[in-house]
mmCIF file of C-alpha atoms in Angstrom:
data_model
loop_
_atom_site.group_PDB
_atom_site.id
_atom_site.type_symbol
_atom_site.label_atom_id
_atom_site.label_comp_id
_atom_site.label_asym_id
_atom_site.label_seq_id
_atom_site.Cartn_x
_atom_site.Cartn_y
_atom_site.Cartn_z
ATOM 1 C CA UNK A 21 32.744 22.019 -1.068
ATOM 2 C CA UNK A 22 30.603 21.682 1.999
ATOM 3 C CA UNK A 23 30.820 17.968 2.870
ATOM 4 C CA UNK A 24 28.423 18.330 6.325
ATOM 5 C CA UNK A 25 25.666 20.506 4.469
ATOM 6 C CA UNK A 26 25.949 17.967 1.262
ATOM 7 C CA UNK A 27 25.251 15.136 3.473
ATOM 8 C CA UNK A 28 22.255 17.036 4.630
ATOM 9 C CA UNK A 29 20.711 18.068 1.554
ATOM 10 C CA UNK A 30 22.294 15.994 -0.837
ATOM 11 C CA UNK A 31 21.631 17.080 -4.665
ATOM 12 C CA UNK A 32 22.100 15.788 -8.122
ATOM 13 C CA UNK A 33 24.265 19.063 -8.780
ATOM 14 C CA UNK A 34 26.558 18.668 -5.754
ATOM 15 C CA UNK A 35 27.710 15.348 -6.577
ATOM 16 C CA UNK A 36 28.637 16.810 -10.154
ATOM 17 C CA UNK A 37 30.814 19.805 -8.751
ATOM 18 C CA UNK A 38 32.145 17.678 -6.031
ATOM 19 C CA UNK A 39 36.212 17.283 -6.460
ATOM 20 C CA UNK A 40 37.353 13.582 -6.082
ATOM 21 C CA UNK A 41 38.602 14.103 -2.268
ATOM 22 C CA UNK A 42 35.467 15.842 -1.483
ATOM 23 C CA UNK A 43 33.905 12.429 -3.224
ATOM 24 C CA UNK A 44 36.082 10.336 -0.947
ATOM 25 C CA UNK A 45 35.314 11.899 2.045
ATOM 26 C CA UNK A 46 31.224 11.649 1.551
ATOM 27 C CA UNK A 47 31.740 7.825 0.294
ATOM 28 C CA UNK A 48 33.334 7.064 3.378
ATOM 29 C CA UNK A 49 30.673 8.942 5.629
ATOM 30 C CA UNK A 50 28.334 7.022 4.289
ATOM 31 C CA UNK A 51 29.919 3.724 4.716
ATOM 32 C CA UNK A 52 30.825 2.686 1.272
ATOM 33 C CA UNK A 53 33.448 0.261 1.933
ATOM 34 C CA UNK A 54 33.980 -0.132 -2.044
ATOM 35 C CA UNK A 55 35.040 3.402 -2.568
ATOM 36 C CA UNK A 56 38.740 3.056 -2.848
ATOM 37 C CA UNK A 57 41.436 6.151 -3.634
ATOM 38 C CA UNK A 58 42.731 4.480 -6.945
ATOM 39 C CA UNK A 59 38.931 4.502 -8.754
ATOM 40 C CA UNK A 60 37.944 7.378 -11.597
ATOM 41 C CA UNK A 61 35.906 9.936 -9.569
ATOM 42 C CA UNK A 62 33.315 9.240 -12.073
ATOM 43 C CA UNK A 63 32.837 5.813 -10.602
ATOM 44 C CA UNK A 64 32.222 7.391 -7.003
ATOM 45 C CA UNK A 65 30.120 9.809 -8.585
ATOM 46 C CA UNK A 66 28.234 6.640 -9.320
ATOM 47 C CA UNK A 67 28.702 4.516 -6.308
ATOM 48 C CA UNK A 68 27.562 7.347 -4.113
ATOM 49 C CA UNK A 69 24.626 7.936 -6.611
ATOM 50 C CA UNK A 70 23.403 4.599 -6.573
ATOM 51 C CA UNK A 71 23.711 4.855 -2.292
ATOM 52 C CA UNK A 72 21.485 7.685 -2.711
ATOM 53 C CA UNK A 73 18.997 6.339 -5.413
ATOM 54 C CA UNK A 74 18.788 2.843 -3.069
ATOM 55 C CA UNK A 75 17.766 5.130 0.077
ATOM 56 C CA UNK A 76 15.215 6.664 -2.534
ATOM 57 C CA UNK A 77 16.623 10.715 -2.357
ATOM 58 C CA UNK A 78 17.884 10.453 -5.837
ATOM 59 C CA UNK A 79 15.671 8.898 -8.580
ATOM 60 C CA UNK A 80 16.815 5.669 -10.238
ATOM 61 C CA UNK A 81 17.596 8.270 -13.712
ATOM 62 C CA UNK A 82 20.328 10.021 -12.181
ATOM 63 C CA UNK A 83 22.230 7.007 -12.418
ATOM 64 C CA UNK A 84 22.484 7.915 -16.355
ATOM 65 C CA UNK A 85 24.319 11.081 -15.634
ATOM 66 C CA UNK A 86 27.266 9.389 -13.756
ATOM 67 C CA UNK A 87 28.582 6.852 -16.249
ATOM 68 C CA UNK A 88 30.908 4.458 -14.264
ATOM 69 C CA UNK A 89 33.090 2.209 -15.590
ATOM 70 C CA UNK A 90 32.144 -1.535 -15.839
ATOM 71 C CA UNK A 91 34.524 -2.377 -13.023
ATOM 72 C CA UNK A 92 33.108 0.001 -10.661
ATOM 73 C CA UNK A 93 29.624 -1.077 -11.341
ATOM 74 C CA UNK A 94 30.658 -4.532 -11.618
ATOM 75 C CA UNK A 95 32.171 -4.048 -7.823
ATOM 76 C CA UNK A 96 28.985 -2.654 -6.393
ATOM 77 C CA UNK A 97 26.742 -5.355 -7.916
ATOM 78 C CA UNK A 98 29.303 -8.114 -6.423
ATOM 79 C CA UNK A 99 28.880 -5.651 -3.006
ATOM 80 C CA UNK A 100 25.122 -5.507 -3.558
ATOM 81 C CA UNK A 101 24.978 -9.036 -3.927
ATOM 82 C CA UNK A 102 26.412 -10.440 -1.218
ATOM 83 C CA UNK A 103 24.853 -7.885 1.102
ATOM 84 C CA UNK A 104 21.146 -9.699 -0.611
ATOM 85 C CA UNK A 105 22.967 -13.143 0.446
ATOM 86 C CA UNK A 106 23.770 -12.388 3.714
ATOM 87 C CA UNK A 107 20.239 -10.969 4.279
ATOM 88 C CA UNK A 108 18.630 -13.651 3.261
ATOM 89 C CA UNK A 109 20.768 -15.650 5.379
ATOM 90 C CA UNK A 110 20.022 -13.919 8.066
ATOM 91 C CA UNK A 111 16.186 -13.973 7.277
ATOM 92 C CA UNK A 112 16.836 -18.394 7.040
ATOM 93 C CA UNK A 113 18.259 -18.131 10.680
ATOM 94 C CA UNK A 114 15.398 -15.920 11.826
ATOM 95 C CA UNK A 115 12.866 -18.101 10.154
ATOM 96 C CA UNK A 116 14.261 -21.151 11.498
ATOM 97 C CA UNK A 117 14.534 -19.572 15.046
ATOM 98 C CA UNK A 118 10.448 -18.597 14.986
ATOM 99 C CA UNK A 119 9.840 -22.105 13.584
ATOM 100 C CA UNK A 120 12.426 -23.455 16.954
ATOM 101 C CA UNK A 121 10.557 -21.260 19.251
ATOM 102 C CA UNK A 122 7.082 -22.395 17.753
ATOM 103 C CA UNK A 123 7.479 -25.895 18.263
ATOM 104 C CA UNK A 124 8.635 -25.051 21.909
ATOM 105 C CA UNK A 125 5.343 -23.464 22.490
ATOM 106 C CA UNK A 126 3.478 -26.044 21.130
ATOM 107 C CA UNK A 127 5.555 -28.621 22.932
ATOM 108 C CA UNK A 128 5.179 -26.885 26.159
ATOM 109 C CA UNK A 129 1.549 -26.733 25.420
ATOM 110 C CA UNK A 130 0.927 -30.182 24.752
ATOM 111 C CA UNK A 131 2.657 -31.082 27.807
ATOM 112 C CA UNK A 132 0.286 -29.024 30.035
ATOM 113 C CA UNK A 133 -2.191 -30.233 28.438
ATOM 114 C CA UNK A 134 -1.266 -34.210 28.974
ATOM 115 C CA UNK A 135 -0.224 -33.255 32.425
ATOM 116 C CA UNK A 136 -4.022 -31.615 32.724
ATOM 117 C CA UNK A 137 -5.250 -34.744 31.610
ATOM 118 C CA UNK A 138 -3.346 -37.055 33.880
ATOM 119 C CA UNK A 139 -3.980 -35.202 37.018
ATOM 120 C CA UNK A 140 -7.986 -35.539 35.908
ATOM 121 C CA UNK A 141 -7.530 -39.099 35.085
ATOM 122 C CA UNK A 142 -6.122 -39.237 38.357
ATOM 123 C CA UNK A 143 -8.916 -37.429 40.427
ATOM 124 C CA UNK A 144 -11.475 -39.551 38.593
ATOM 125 C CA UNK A 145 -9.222 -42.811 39.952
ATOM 126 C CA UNK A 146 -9.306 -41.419 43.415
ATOM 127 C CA UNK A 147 -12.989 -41.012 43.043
ATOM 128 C CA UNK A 148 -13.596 -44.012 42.149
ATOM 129 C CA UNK A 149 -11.270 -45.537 45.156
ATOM 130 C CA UNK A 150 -12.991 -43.715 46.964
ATOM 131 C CA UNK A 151 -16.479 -44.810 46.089
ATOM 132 C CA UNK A 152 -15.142 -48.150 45.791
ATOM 133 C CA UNK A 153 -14.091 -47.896 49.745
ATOM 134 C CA UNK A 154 -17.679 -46.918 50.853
ATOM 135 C CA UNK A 155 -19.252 -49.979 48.786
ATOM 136 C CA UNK A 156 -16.343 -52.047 50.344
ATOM 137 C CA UNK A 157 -17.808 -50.949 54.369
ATOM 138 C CA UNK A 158 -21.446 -50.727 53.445
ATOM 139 C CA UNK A 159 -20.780 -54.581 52.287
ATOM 140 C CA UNK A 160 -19.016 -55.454 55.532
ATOM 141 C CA UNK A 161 -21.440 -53.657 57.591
ATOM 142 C CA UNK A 162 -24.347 -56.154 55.807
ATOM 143 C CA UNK A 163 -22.298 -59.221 56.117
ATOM 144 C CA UNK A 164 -21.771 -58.174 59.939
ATOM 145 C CA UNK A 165 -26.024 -57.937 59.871
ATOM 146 C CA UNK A 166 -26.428 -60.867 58.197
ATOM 147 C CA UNK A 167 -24.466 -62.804 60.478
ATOM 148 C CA UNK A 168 -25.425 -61.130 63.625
ATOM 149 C CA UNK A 169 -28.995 -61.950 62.046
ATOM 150 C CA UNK A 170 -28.012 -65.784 61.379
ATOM 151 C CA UNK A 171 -26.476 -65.878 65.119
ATOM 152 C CA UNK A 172 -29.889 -64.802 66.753
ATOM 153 C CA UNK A 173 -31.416 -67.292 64.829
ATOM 154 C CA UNK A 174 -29.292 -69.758 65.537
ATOM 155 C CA UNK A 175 -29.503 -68.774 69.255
ATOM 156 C CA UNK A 176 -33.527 -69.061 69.265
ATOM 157 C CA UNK A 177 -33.315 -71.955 67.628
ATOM 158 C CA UNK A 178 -30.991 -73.504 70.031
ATOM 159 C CA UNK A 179 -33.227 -72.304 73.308
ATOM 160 C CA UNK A 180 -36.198 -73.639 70.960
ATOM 161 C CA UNK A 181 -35.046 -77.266 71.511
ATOM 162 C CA UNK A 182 -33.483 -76.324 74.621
ATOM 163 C CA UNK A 183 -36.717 -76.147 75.662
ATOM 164 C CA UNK A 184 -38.107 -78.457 73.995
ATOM 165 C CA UNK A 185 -35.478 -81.103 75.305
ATOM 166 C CA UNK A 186 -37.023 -79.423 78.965
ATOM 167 C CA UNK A 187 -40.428 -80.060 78.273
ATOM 168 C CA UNK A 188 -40.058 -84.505 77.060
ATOM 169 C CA UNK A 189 -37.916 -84.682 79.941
ATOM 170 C CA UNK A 190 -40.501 -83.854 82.437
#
């Protein structure tokens, strides 16, 4: 038998004709670890069917044409099983990584976004410091008025009687 052009064009009537080594040799092309040397070439016939009918070439019906023994089917389904488990393991750990890596974006988010807001709060603080500053001077620039204001007065008032005190004198 042609192993290379079976794996090509693999066919229902191949895998009939097929000799146990030739069996062998495709099973462990194809990775199908549970083929061992001591099983009933019938149950290859079946393991390598049911490869074929999972990667959709064969339809599900050929299955009925390659009778395996319990054992052998009872093998693959063990196989098949914990394959499923450790995919669905593996699609937990992915799961949990995108759910990791989304609350790190949101995290890093809503620390921009509080840092945003500080730096705003602290403009607005500044601002105000700022306008604060200018009522502060323009304050102390009036108190300076004022008093230069009160001074004058004083200081007329004072040459008032000054002169005053000149005038009953003479």
């Amino acid at each position: 038998m042609d192993i290379k052009a079976f794996l090509e064009s693999p066919t229902q009537k191949g895998l009939e004709v097929a000799k146990k080594d030739d069996l062998i040799k495709i099973a462990t092309r194809l990775n199908l670890t549970e083929v061992k040397q001591s099983m009933r070439k019938a149950d290859i016939q079946r393991l390598i069917a049911g490869h074929y009918v999972e990667k959709k070439v064969f339809e599900k019906e050929v299955l009925k044409q390659f009778p395996g023994s319990e054992i052998a089917i009872s093998e693959a389904q063990v196989q098949l099983a914990k394959i499923e488990a450790e995919r669905e393991q593996t699609q937990l750990k992915i799961e949990a990584e995108r759910e990791q890596t989304q609350l790190k974006i949101e995290a890093e988010r809503e620390q921009k976004r509080l840092e945003a807001e500080r730096e705003q709060t602290q403009l607005k603080i500044e601002a105000e410091r700022e306008k604060l500053e200018a009522e502060q001077k323009k304050l102390e620039a009036e108190q300076k008025i004022t008093q230069m204001k009160i001074e004058a007065d004083l200081a007329m008032k004072q040459m008032e009687l000054d002169k005053e005190g000149e005038t009953e004198a003479a």
